Amino acid sequence: MSAVIIDGKQVAADVRADVAKKVAELKTRGIEACLAVILVGENPASVSYVTGKQKALAEVGMKDRSVHLPESTSEAELLKLIEQLNADPTVHGILVQLPLPKHINEDKVIMAISPEKDVDGFHPVNVGNMLIGRPGYLPCTPHGVIVLLRKAGIETSGKHAVVIGRSNIVGKPVAALLARKDVNCTVTMCHTGTKNMAEITRQADIIVVASGRPHTLTADMVKEGAVVIDVGVNRIPDSSKKSGFRLVGDCDFDDLKEKTSFITPVPGGVGPMTIAMLMQNTLESAERRLSK
């Protein structure tokens, strides 16, 4: 058996194309969808992520209100900027790129963003809405995982899904989304405190790995024909690459692809979906503004 490789780049491109069409329609009705991405400091990974978001904004025709602040920016200055963007009716989404410099409290910053403009889906109001099935912004990476499963035509109802990882950004929300009635999985969550993890993963029909560690999931840990979604992005040294490293996920991809029915690659799997779902959430916010 050789797995179907789920092409996240293609699915994300389809999502962005759909968003672009709707953004153009909104413009004819006087609303220009707009996202403000705030970057504090010069973290190379963060700079790269923000550049990717800006490229996507240009592609879908949204207004880019990105703000790049120096590392020395105080917490009070950042909170004041968020307050101004919250009050600006022409800004539909606000995203503060994490991690922030050590002297700034991330929780305080997330709480400061208006839930109506929290297109990352991190505010407790949106997290609560997700858990009880009320309308709100779904966190981008977990939502991207669900869209990938749907677009690949994978049957989820009644299936046993195992999530490896319990972070607030991926593990917990993806477990919650998998358990919702429209997806309808029975969900088990594994983490660093789990004993005999391989016994649990071998029972799974669908495994979502978000542990942040290469080779967390190996071929001996899955049953024949399982579906594997790899959310991990890890840099490992590779002298054959110009950069001196290569990107790998949390799974042993080469061995797993011979045993699974579907698998996502890294890069090119879940990663592109995160920015695509961010565009989708910003569009939804602009559409809500119109309906008001």
Coordinates of C-alpha atoms in Angstrom, one line a residue:
M1 CA 0.0 0.0 0.0
S2 CA 1.2 3.5 -0.8
A3 CA -0.6 6.5 0.6
V4 CA -2.4 9.2 -1.2
I5 CA -0.3 12.4 -0.4
I6 CA -2.8 15.1 0.5
D7 CA -1.7 18.3 -1.4
G8 CA -2.2 21.1 1.1
K9 CA -0.8 23.6 -1.4
Q10 CA -3.5 22.9 -3.9
V11 CA -6.4 22.9 -1.3
A12 CA -5.0 26.2 0.2
A13 CA -4.9 27.7 -3.4
D14 CA -8.5 26.7 -3.9
V15 CA -9.5 28.3 -0.6
R16 CA -7.6 31.5 -1.5
A17 CA -9.2 31.6 -5.0
D18 CA -12.7 31.3 -3.4
V19 CA -11.8 34.1 -0.9
A20 CA -10.5 36.3 -3.7
K21 CA -13.8 36.0 -5.6
K22 CA -15.8 37.0 -2.5
V23 CA -13.4 39.9 -1.6
A24 CA -14.0 41.3 -5.1
E25 CA -17.8 41.0 -4.6
L26 CA -17.6 42.8 -1.3
K27 CA -15.6 45.7 -2.9
T28 CA -18.5 46.2 -5.3
R29 CA -20.7 46.7 -2.2
G30 CA -18.3 49.3 -0.6
I31 CA -16.4 47.0 1.8
E32 CA -12.7 46.5 1.4
A33 CA -11.6 43.5 3.5
C34 CA -8.6 44.5 5.6
L35 CA -6.2 42.6 8.0
A36 CA -3.7 44.2 10.3
V37 CA -0.8 42.0 11.2
I38 CA 1.4 43.3 14.0
L39 CA 5.0 42.1 14.2
V40 CA 7.2 43.0 17.2
G41 CA 11.0 42.5 16.8
E42 CA 13.0 40.6 14.2
N43 CA 12.4 36.9 15.0
P44 CA 13.4 35.3 11.6
A45 CA 10.6 32.7 11.7
S46 CA 8.0 35.4 12.5
V47 CA 9.3 37.7 9.8
S48 CA 9.0 34.8 7.3
Y49 CA 5.4 34.0 8.5
V50 CA 4.4 37.7 8.2
T51 CA 5.8 37.9 4.7
G52 CA 3.7 34.8 3.7
K53 CA 0.6 36.5 5.1
Q54 CA 1.3 39.7 3.2
K55 CA 1.7 37.7 0.0
A56 CA -1.6 36.0 0.6
L57 CA -3.3 39.3 1.3
A58 CA -2.1 40.7 -2.0
E59 CA -3.2 37.5 -3.8
V60 CA -6.8 37.6 -2.5
G61 CA -7.1 41.4 -2.9
M62 CA -7.4 42.4 0.7
K63 CA -6.0 45.6 2.2
D64 CA -2.8 45.0 4.2
R65 CA -2.5 47.2 7.3
S66 CA 0.7 45.4 8.6
V67 CA 2.7 47.1 11.4
H68 CA 6.3 46.2 12.1
L69 CA 7.3 47.5 15.6
P70 CA 10.9 47.5 17.1
E71 CA 11.9 44.8 19.7
S72 CA 12.0 47.6 22.3
T73 CA 8.2 48.4 22.0
S74 CA 6.6 48.4 25.4
E75 CA 3.6 46.4 26.3
A76 CA 1.6 49.6 26.9
E77 CA 2.5 50.8 23.4
L78 CA 1.4 47.6 21.8
L79 CA -1.9 47.5 23.7
K80 CA -2.6 51.1 22.7
L81 CA -2.1 50.2 19.0
I82 CA -4.5 47.2 19.4
E83 CA -7.1 49.6 21.0
Q84 CA -6.8 51.9 18.0
L85 CA -7.2 49.0 15.5
N86 CA -10.2 47.7 17.5
A87 CA -11.9 51.0 17.1
D88 CA -11.2 51.4 13.4
P89 CA -14.2 50.2 11.4
T90 CA -12.1 49.7 8.2
V91 CA -10.0 47.0 9.9
H92 CA -11.7 43.6 10.0
G93 CA -9.0 41.4 11.4
I94 CA -6.2 41.9 13.9
L95 CA -3.4 39.4 14.3
V96 CA -0.4 39.8 16.6
Q97 CA 2.4 37.5 15.4
L98 CA 3.6 35.2 18.3
P99 CA 6.0 34.7 20.0
L100 CA 6.4 38.2 21.5
P101 CA 9.5 39.6 23.2
K102 CA 9.9 38.4 26.8
H103 CA 8.8 41.7 28.3
I104 CA 5.3 41.6 26.8
N105 CA 2.6 39.4 28.3
E106 CA 1.1 37.3 25.4
D107 CA -2.1 36.5 27.3
K108 CA -2.8 40.2 28.0
V109 CA -2.2 41.0 24.2
I110 CA -4.6 38.2 23.1
M111 CA -7.3 39.4 25.5
A112 CA -6.9 42.9 24.2
I113 CA -8.0 42.0 20.7
S114 CA -11.7 42.4 20.1
P115 CA -13.3 39.0 19.7
E116 CA -15.0 40.3 16.6
K117 CA -11.6 41.0 15.0
D118 CA -9.7 38.0 16.5
V119 CA -9.2 36.2 13.2
D120 CA -6.6 33.9 14.7
G121 CA -9.4 32.4 16.9
F122 CA -7.3 32.6 20.1
H123 CA -9.5 34.9 22.2
P124 CA -11.3 33.0 25.1
V125 CA -14.6 34.2 23.7
N126 CA -13.9 32.5 20.3
V127 CA -12.4 29.4 22.0
G128 CA -15.6 29.1 24.1
N129 CA -17.8 29.6 21.0
M130 CA -15.9 26.8 19.2
L131 CA -16.4 24.4 22.1
I132 CA -20.2 25.0 22.4
G133 CA -20.7 25.2 18.6
R134 CA -21.7 28.9 18.4
P135 CA -20.6 31.1 15.5
G136 CA -17.1 32.6 15.9
Y137 CA -13.7 32.4 14.4
L138 CA -12.1 28.9 14.3
P139 CA -8.4 28.7 15.0
C140 CA -6.7 28.6 11.6
T141 CA -4.4 25.5 11.8
P142 CA -7.0 23.2 13.4
H143 CA -9.7 24.4 11.0
G144 CA -7.2 23.8 8.1
V145 CA -6.9 20.2 9.3
I146 CA -10.6 19.6 9.1
V147 CA -10.8 21.2 5.6
L148 CA -8.0 18.9 4.4
L149 CA -9.9 15.8 5.7
R150 CA -13.1 17.0 3.9
K151 CA -11.4 17.9 0.6
A152 CA -9.6 14.6 0.5
G153 CA -13.0 12.9 0.8
I154 CA -12.0 11.1 4.1
E155 CA -15.0 9.6 6.0
T156 CA -14.8 11.0 9.6
S157 CA -18.2 10.1 11.1
G158 CA -17.9 7.4 13.8
K159 CA -14.1 7.1 13.2
H160 CA -11.6 6.9 16.1
A161 CA -9.3 10.0 15.9
V162 CA -6.2 10.3 18.0
V163 CA -4.6 13.7 18.6
I164 CA -0.9 13.7 19.7
G165 CA -0.3 17.0 21.5
R166 CA -2.3 19.3 23.8
S167 CA -1.2 22.8 23.0
N168 CA -3.8 25.6 23.0
I169 CA -2.9 26.5 19.4
V170 CA -3.4 23.0 17.8
G171 CA -3.9 20.0 20.0
K172 CA -6.8 21.0 22.2
P173 CA -8.8 22.9 19.4
V174 CA -8.3 20.2 16.8
A175 CA -9.6 17.6 19.3
A176 CA -12.6 19.8 19.9
L177 CA -13.3 20.2 16.2
L178 CA -12.9 16.5 15.4
A179 CA -15.5 15.8 18.1
R180 CA -18.1 18.3 16.8
K181 CA -21.2 16.8 15.3
D182 CA -20.4 17.9 11.7
V183 CA -17.1 15.9 11.9
N184 CA -18.4 13.3 14.4
C185 CA -15.2 11.5 15.4
T186 CA -14.6 9.7 18.7
V187 CA -11.4 11.5 20.0
T188 CA -8.5 10.4 22.2
M189 CA -5.8 12.9 23.1
C190 CA -2.3 11.7 23.8
H191 CA 0.5 13.8 25.3
T192 CA 3.8 13.6 27.2
G193 CA 2.0 12.0 30.2
T194 CA 0.4 9.2 28.0
K195 CA 1.6 5.7 28.8
N196 CA 1.7 3.1 26.0
M197 CA 1.0 5.6 23.3
A198 CA 1.6 3.1 20.5
E199 CA -1.2 0.9 21.8
I200 CA -3.6 3.9 21.5
T201 CA -2.4 5.1 18.1
R202 CA -2.6 1.6 16.6
Q203 CA -6.4 1.7 17.3
A204 CA -6.8 5.0 15.4
D205 CA -8.5 5.5 12.0
I206 CA -7.2 9.1 11.9
I207 CA -4.1 10.5 13.7
V208 CA -3.3 14.2 14.0
V209 CA 0.3 14.7 15.2
A210 CA 1.1 18.1 16.7
S211 CA 3.9 17.3 19.2
G212 CA 6.6 19.6 18.0
R213 CA 9.1 16.7 17.9
P214 CA 10.5 14.8 14.8
H215 CA 9.8 11.0 14.6
T216 CA 7.0 11.2 17.3
L217 CA 4.9 8.9 15.1
T218 CA 6.6 5.9 13.4
A219 CA 5.2 3.2 11.1
D220 CA 5.0 0.6 13.9
M221 CA 2.6 2.9 15.8
V222 CA -0.2 2.9 13.1
K223 CA -2.5 0.3 11.7
E224 CA -2.6 -0.5 8.0
G225 CA -4.7 2.1 6.1
A226 CA -4.8 4.8 8.8
V227 CA -5.0 8.5 7.9
V228 CA -2.1 10.7 9.2
I229 CA -2.2 14.5 9.4
D230 CA 1.2 15.9 10.3
V231 CA 1.0 19.4 11.8
G232 CA 4.7 19.6 12.9
V233 CA 7.4 21.8 11.4
N234 CA 10.9 21.1 12.6
R235 CA 14.3 22.3 11.3
I236 CA 16.9 19.6 11.2
P237 CA 20.5 20.0 10.1
D238 CA 21.2 19.0 6.5
S239 CA 24.5 19.9 5.0
S240 CA 23.3 19.1 1.5
K241 CA 20.9 22.1 1.7
K242 CA 22.1 25.7 1.0
S243 CA 20.4 26.8 4.2
G244 CA 22.1 24.1 6.2
F245 CA 18.8 22.6 7.4
R246 CA 15.6 21.0 6.0
L247 CA 12.0 21.0 7.3
V248 CA 10.5 17.8 8.6
G249 CA 7.2 17.1 10.4
D250 CA 6.5 15.1 13.6
C251 CA 6.1 11.9 11.6
D252 CA 8.4 9.4 10.0
F253 CA 7.0 10.3 6.6
D254 CA 8.9 7.9 4.3
D255 CA 8.0 4.7 6.3
L256 CA 4.4 5.9 7.1
K257 CA 3.5 6.6 3.5
E258 CA 3.9 2.8 2.8
K259 CA 1.4 1.9 5.5
T260 CA -1.2 4.7 5.6
S261 CA -4.1 5.4 3.2
F262 CA -3.7 9.2 3.3
I263 CA -0.8 11.3 4.7
T264 CA 0.2 15.0 4.6
P265 CA 3.7 16.0 3.6
V266 CA 5.9 18.6 5.4
P267 CA 6.3 21.1 3.9
G268 CA 3.2 21.4 1.6
G269 CA 0.6 19.8 3.8
V270 CA -1.1 21.6 6.8
G271 CA 1.2 24.6 6.6
P272 CA -0.3 26.4 3.6
M273 CA -3.8 25.9 5.1
T274 CA -3.1 28.1 8.1
I275 CA -2.7 31.2 6.0
A276 CA -5.6 30.2 3.7
M277 CA -8.0 29.9 6.8
L278 CA -6.7 33.2 8.1
M279 CA -7.9 34.8 4.8
Q280 CA -11.2 33.0 5.2
N281 CA -11.7 34.3 8.7
T282 CA -10.9 37.9 7.7
L283 CA -13.3 37.6 4.8
E284 CA -16.0 36.4 7.3
S285 CA -15.3 39.4 9.5
A286 CA -15.7 41.8 6.6
E287 CA -19.0 40.1 5.5
R288 CA -20.3 40.5 9.1
R289 CA -19.5 44.2 8.9
L290 CA -21.6 44.4 5.8
S291 CA -24.5 42.6 7.4
K292 CA -24.4 45.0 10.3

